[in-house]
Coordinates of C-alpha atoms and ligand atoms in Angstrom, one line a residue:
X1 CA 0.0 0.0 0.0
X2 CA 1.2 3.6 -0.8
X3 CA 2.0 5.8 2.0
X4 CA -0.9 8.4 2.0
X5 CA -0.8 12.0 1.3
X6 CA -1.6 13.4 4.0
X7 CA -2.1 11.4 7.4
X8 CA -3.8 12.2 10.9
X9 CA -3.0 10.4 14.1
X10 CA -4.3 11.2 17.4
X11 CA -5.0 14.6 16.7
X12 CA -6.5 16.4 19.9
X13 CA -7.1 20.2 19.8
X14 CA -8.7 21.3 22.7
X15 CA -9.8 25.2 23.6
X16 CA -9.1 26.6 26.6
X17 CA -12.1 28.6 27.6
X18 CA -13.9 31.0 30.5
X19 CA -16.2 27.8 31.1
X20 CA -13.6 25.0 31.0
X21 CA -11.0 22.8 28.2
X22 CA -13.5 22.9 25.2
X23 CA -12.4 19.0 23.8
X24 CA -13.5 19.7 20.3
X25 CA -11.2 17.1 18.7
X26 CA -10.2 14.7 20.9
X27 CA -8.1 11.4 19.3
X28 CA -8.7 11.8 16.0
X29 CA -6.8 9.5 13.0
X30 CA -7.3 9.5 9.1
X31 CA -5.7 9.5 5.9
X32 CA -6.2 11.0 3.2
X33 CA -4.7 9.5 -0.3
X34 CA -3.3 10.9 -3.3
X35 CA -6.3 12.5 -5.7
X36 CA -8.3 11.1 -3.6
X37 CA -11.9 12.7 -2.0
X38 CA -12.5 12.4 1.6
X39 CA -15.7 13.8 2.9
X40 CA -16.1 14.1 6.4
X41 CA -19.7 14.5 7.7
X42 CA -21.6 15.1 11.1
X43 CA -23.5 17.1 13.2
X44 CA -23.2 21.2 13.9
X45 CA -20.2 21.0 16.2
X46 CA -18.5 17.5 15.9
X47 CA -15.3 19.1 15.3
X48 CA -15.4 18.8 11.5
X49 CA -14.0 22.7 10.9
X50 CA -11.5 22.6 14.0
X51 CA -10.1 19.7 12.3
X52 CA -9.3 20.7 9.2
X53 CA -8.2 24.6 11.1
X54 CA -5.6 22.8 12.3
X55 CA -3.8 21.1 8.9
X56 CA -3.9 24.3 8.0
X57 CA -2.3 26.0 10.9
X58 CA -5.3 28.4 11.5
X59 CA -6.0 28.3 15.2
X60 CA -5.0 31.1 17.3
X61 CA -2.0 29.3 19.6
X62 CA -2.9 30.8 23.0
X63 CA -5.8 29.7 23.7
X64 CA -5.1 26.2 22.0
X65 CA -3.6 23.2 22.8
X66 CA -2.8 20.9 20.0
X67 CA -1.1 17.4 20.4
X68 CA -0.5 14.5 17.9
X69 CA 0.9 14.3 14.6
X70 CA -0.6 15.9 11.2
X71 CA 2.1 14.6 8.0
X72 CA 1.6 15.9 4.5
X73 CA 3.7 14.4 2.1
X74 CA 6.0 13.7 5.2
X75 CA 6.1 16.8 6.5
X76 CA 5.1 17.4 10.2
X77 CA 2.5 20.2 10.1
X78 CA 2.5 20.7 13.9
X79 CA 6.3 21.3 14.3
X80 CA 6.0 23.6 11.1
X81 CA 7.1 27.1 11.9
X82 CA 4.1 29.7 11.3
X83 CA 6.7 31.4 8.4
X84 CA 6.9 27.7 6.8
X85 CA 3.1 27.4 7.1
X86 CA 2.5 30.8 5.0
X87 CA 4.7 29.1 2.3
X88 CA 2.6 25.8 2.3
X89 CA -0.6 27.5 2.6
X90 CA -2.3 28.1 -1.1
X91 CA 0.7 26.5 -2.4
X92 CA 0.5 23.2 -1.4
X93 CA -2.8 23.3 0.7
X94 CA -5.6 25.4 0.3
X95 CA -8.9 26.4 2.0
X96 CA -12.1 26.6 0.4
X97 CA -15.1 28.5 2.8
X98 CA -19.0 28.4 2.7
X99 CA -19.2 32.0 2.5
X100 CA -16.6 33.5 0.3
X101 CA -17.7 37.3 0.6
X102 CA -16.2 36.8 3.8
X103 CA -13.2 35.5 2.7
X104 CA -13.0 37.5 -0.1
X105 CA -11.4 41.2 0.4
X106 CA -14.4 44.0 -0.6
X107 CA -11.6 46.5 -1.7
X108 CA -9.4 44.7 -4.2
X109 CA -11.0 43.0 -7.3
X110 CA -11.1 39.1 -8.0
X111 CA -8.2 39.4 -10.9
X112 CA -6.5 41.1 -8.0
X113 CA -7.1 38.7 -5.6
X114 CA -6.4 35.7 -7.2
X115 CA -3.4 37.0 -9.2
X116 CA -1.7 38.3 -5.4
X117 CA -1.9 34.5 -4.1
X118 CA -0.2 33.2 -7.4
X119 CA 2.7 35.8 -7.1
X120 CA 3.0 35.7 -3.7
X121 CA 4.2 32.2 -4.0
X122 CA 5.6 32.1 -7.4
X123 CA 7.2 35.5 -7.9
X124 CA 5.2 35.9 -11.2
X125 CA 5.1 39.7 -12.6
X126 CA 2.0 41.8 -12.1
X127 CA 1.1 40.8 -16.0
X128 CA 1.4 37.5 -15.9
X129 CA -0.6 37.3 -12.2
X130 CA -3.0 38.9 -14.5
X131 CA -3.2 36.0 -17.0
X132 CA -2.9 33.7 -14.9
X133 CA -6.3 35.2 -13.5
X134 CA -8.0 34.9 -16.3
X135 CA -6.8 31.7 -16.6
X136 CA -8.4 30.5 -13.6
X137 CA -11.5 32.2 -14.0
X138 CA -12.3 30.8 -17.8
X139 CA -11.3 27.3 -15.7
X140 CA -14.0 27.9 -13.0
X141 CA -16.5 28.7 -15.7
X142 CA -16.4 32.8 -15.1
X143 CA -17.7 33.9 -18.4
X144 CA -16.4 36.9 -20.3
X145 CA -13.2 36.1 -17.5
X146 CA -11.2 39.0 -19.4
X147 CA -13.8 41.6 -18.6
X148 CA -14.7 40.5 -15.5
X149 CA -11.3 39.6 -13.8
X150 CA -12.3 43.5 -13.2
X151 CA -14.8 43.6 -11.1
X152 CA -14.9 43.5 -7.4
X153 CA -16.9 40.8 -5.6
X154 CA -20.2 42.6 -5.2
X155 CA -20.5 42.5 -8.6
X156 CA -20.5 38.6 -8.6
X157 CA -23.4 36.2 -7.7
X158 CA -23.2 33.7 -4.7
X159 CA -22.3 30.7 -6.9
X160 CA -20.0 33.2 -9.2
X161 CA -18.2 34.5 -6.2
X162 CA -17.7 30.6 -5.0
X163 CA -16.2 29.8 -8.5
X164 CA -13.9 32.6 -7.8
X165 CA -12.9 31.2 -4.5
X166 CA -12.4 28.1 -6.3
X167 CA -9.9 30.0 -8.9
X168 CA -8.0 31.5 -5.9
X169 CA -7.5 28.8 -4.2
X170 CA -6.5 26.3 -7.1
X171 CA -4.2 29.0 -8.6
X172 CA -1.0 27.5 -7.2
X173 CA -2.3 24.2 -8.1
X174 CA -2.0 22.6 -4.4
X175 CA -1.9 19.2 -3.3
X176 CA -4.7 19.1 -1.1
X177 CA -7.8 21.3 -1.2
X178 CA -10.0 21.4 1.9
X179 CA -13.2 22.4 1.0
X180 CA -15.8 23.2 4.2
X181 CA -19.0 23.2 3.4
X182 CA -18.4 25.1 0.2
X183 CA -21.6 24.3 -1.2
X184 CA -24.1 24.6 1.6
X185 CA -24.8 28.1 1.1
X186 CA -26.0 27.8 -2.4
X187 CA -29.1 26.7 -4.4
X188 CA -29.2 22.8 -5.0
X189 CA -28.3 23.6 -9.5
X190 CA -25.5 25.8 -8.7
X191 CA -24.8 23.5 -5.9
X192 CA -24.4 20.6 -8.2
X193 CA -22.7 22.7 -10.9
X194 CA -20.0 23.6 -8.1
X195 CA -19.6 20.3 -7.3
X196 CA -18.7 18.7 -11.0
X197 CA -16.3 21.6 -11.4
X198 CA -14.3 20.2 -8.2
X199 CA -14.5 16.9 -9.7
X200 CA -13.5 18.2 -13.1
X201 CA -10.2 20.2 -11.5
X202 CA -9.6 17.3 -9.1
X203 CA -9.4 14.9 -12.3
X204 CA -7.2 17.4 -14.2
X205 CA -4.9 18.3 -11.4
X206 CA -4.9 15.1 -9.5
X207 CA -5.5 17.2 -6.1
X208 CA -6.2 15.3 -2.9
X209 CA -9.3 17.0 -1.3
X210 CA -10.8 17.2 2.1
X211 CA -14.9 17.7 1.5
X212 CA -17.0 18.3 4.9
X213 CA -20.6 18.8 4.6
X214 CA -23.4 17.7 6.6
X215 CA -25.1 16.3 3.9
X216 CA -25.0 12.6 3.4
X217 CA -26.0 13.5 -0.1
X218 CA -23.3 15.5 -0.6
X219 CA -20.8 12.8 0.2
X220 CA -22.8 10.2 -1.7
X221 CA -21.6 12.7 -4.8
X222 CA -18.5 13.3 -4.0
X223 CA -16.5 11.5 -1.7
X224 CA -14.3 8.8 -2.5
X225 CA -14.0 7.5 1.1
X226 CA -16.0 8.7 4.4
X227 CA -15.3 9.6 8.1
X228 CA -18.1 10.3 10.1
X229 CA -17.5 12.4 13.4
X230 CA -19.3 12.7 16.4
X231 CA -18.1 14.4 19.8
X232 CA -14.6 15.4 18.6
X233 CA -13.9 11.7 17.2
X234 CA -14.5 9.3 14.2
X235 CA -17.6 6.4 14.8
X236 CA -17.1 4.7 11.5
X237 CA -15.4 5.0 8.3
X238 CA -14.7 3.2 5.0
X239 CA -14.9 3.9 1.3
X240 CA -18.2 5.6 0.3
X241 CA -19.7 2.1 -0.7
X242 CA -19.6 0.9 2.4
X243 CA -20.2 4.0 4.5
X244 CA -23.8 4.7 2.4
X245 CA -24.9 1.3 2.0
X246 CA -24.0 -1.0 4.8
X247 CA -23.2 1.5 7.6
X248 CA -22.0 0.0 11.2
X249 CA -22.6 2.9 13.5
X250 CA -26.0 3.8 15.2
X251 CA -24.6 7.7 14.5
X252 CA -24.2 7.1 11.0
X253 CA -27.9 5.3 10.7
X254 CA -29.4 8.3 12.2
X255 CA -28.1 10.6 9.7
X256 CA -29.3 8.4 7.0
X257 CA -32.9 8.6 8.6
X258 CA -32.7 12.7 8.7
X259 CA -32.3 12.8 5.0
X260 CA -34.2 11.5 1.8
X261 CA -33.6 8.4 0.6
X262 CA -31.4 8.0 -2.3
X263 CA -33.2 5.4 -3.5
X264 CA -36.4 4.9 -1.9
X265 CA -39.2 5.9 -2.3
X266 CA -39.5 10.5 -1.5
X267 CA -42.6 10.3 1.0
X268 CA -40.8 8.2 3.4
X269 CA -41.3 10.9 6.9
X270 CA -37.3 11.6 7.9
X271 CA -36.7 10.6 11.4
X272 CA -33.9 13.6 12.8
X273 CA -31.5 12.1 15.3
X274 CA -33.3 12.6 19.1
X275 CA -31.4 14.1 21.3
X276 CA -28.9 17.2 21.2
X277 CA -24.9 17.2 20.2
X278 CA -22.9 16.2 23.2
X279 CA -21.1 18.6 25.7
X280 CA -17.3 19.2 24.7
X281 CA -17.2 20.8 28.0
X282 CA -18.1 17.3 30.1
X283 CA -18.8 14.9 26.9
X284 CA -20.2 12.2 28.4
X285 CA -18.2 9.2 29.3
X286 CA -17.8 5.6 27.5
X287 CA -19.3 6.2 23.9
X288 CA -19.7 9.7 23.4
X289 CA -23.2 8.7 21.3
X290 CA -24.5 6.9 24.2
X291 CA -27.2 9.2 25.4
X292 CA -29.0 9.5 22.6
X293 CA -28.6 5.6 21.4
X294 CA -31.2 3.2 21.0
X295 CA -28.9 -0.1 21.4
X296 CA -27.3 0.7 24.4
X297 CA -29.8 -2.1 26.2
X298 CA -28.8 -4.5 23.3
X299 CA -25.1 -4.2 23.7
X300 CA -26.1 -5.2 27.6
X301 CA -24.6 -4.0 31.3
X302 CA -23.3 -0.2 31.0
X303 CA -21.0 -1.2 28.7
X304 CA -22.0 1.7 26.5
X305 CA -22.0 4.9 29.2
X306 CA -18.5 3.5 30.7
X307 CA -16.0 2.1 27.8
X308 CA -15.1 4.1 25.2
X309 CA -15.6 1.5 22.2
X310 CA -11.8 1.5 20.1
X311 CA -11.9 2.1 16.7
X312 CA -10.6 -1.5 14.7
X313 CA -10.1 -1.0 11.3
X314 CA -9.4 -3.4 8.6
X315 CA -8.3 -2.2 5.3
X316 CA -9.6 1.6 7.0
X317 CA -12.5 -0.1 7.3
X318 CA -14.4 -0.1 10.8
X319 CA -17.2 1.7 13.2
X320 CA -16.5 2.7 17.2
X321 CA -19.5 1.1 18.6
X322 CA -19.8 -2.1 21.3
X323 CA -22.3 -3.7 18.9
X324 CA -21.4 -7.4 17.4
X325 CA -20.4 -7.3 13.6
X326 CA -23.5 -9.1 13.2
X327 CA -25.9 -7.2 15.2
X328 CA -24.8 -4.7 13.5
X329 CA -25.7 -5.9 9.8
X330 CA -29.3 -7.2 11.7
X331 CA -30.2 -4.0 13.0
X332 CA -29.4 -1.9 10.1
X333 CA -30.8 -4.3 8.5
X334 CA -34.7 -3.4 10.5
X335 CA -34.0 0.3 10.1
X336 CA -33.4 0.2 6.3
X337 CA -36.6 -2.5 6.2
X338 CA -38.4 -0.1 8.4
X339 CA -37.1 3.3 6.2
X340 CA -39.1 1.7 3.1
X341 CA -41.9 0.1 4.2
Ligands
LIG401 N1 -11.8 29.0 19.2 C1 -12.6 28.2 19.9 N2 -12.8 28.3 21.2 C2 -13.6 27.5 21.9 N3 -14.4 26.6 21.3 C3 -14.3 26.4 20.0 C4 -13.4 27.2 19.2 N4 -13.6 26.9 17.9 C5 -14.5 25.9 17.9 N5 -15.0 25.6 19.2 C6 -15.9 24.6 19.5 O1 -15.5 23.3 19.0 C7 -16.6 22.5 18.6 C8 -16.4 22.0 17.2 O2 -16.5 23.1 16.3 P1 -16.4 23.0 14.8 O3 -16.5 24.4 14.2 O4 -15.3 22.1 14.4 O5 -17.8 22.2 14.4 P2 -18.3 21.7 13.0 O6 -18.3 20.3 13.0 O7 -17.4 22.4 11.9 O8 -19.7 22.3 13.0 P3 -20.6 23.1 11.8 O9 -21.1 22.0 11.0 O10 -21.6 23.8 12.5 O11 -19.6 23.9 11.0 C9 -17.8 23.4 18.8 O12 -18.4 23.0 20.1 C10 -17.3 24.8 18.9 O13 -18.1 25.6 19.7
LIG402 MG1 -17.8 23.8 10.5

């Protein structure tokens, strides 16, 4: 097996707050492998952003402690110097946001913007910056890009100004692209239309990229392999195939149920997950899932409030829950039964 592009082991960042440590990642592994898609889905607050802050080198260090080991290509991210982290930041990684007015500058136009990154890290002349912006734009499907290059971003739509984002941060051409939630914000065509252009570039560049949504849909469109978080930590992952269609976790049921089937029949009702997203303050002990579970009686004892369940994996393959592999296939086997009947 190749060694993978970039690779997460143990990773805990935890905030130190007015209340209390915040443990919004807390033991945290994946890998994520050359030109590959790896969509990471969960819940509002599961530590999906804070995460992917951290490859990048985004969190503000004094109120943040950050421990275990984040390689790309090799290279330790967390003993990176902030100065070498500018250098690998749009060059070799590169951040894409839901809302890109905010990450876009108001003052400066998008030909500006874009063409700034690509000479910051390449030394390129104002003129060719300029090209190169054009480039990008007629790449992300910005018509009449020689005209508008111009303009600031106001004076793009939503789904233009995303394409633009797009163009920014691909103008270096890095490695690995993480993309949060970059469709979520937009209407379900230009949604779609934003997603084939990243598949498009991805196949064209060969760039690795990090997709988190909270849309199972989403992932069932993009992502080549799947990590579910809950709490701060991963309960299952596996390819995409085996994530969608034969999931282990109770978690990862429950987000099936809140969405429409992609299969079944539309008028099934969706079921959303009972129960609120846990504490990071005091997350509650053995499985983090545990208080809002319907199988804690099957696994038996208190099993479930009092051991943390490991995740195995086999060929990346696994779910953190005490359930049997075969309970597992029977009772996803009554909720998917139940789902269409
Ligand atoms: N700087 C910070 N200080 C304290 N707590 C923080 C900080 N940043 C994030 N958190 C907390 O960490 C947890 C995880 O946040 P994160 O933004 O990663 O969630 P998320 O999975 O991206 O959610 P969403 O889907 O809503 O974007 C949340 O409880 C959040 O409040
Ligand atoms: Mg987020």
């Amino acid at each position: 097996m190749s060694t993978p592009f970039l690779s997460v082991r143990d990773l805990r960042v935890h905030f130190s707050t007015e209340d209390g440590m915040v443990k919004a990642v807390d033991g945290l592994s994946f890998d994520v492998e050359h030109g590959k898609t790896l969509g990471i889905v969960g819940e509002s607050g599961s530590g999906k952003s804070v995460t992917n802050l951290s490859i990048l080198g985004l969190h503000h260090p004094d109120h943040t402690e950050i421990e275990g080991e984040i390689l790309l290509d090799g290279q330790d991210l967390l003993a990176a110097s902030e100065r070498e982290l500018e250098r690998l930041r749009g060059n070799k990684m590169a951040m894409i946001f839901q809302d890109a007015l905010a990450s876009l500058s108001p003052y400066h136009t998008i030909g500006k913007q874009i063409g700034e990154t690509y000479r910051k890290h390449t030394g390129a002349s104002k003129r060719e910056a300029r090209a190169r912006s054009v480039e990008m734009l007629t790449k992300v499907g910005i018509p009449q890009p020689n005209l508008r290059v111009d303009d600031y971003p106001h004076q793009f739509s939503g789904g233009m100004r995303q394409r633009a984002m797009i163009a920014m941060a691909l103008v270096c051409n890095p490695a690995l692209l993480v993309a949060d939630e970059p469709t979520t914000a937009l209407d379900v065509t230009v949604q779609a239309q934003i997603m084939d252009l990243l598949k498009d570039l991805q196949q064209e560049t060969g760039t690795s990229i990090i997709f988190i949504t909270h849309d199972l849909g989403v992932i069932a469109d993009i992502a080549d392999d799947v990590l579910v978080m809950y709490g701060g930590r991963c309960v299952e992952r596996g390819t995409k195939k085996e994530v969608l269609r034969a999931p282990q976790h109770p978690y990862t049921w429950g987000l099936l149920g809140s969405m429409p089937s992609l299969e079944g029949p539309v008028d099934v009702p969706l079921s959303p997950i009972p129960g609120s997203p846990p504490s990071l303050l005091n997350p509650p002990t053995g499985c983090r899932f545990h208080p809002r579970c319907s199988f804690t009686e099957r696994v038996g004892g208190n099993r479930c409030s009092t051991e943390q369940p490991p995740l195995e994996l086999t060929a990346g393959r696994g779910a953190a829950c005490h359930l049997t592999p075969e309970q597992r296939v029977e009772f996803f086997a009554d909720f998917a039964g139940a789902r269409t009947h």
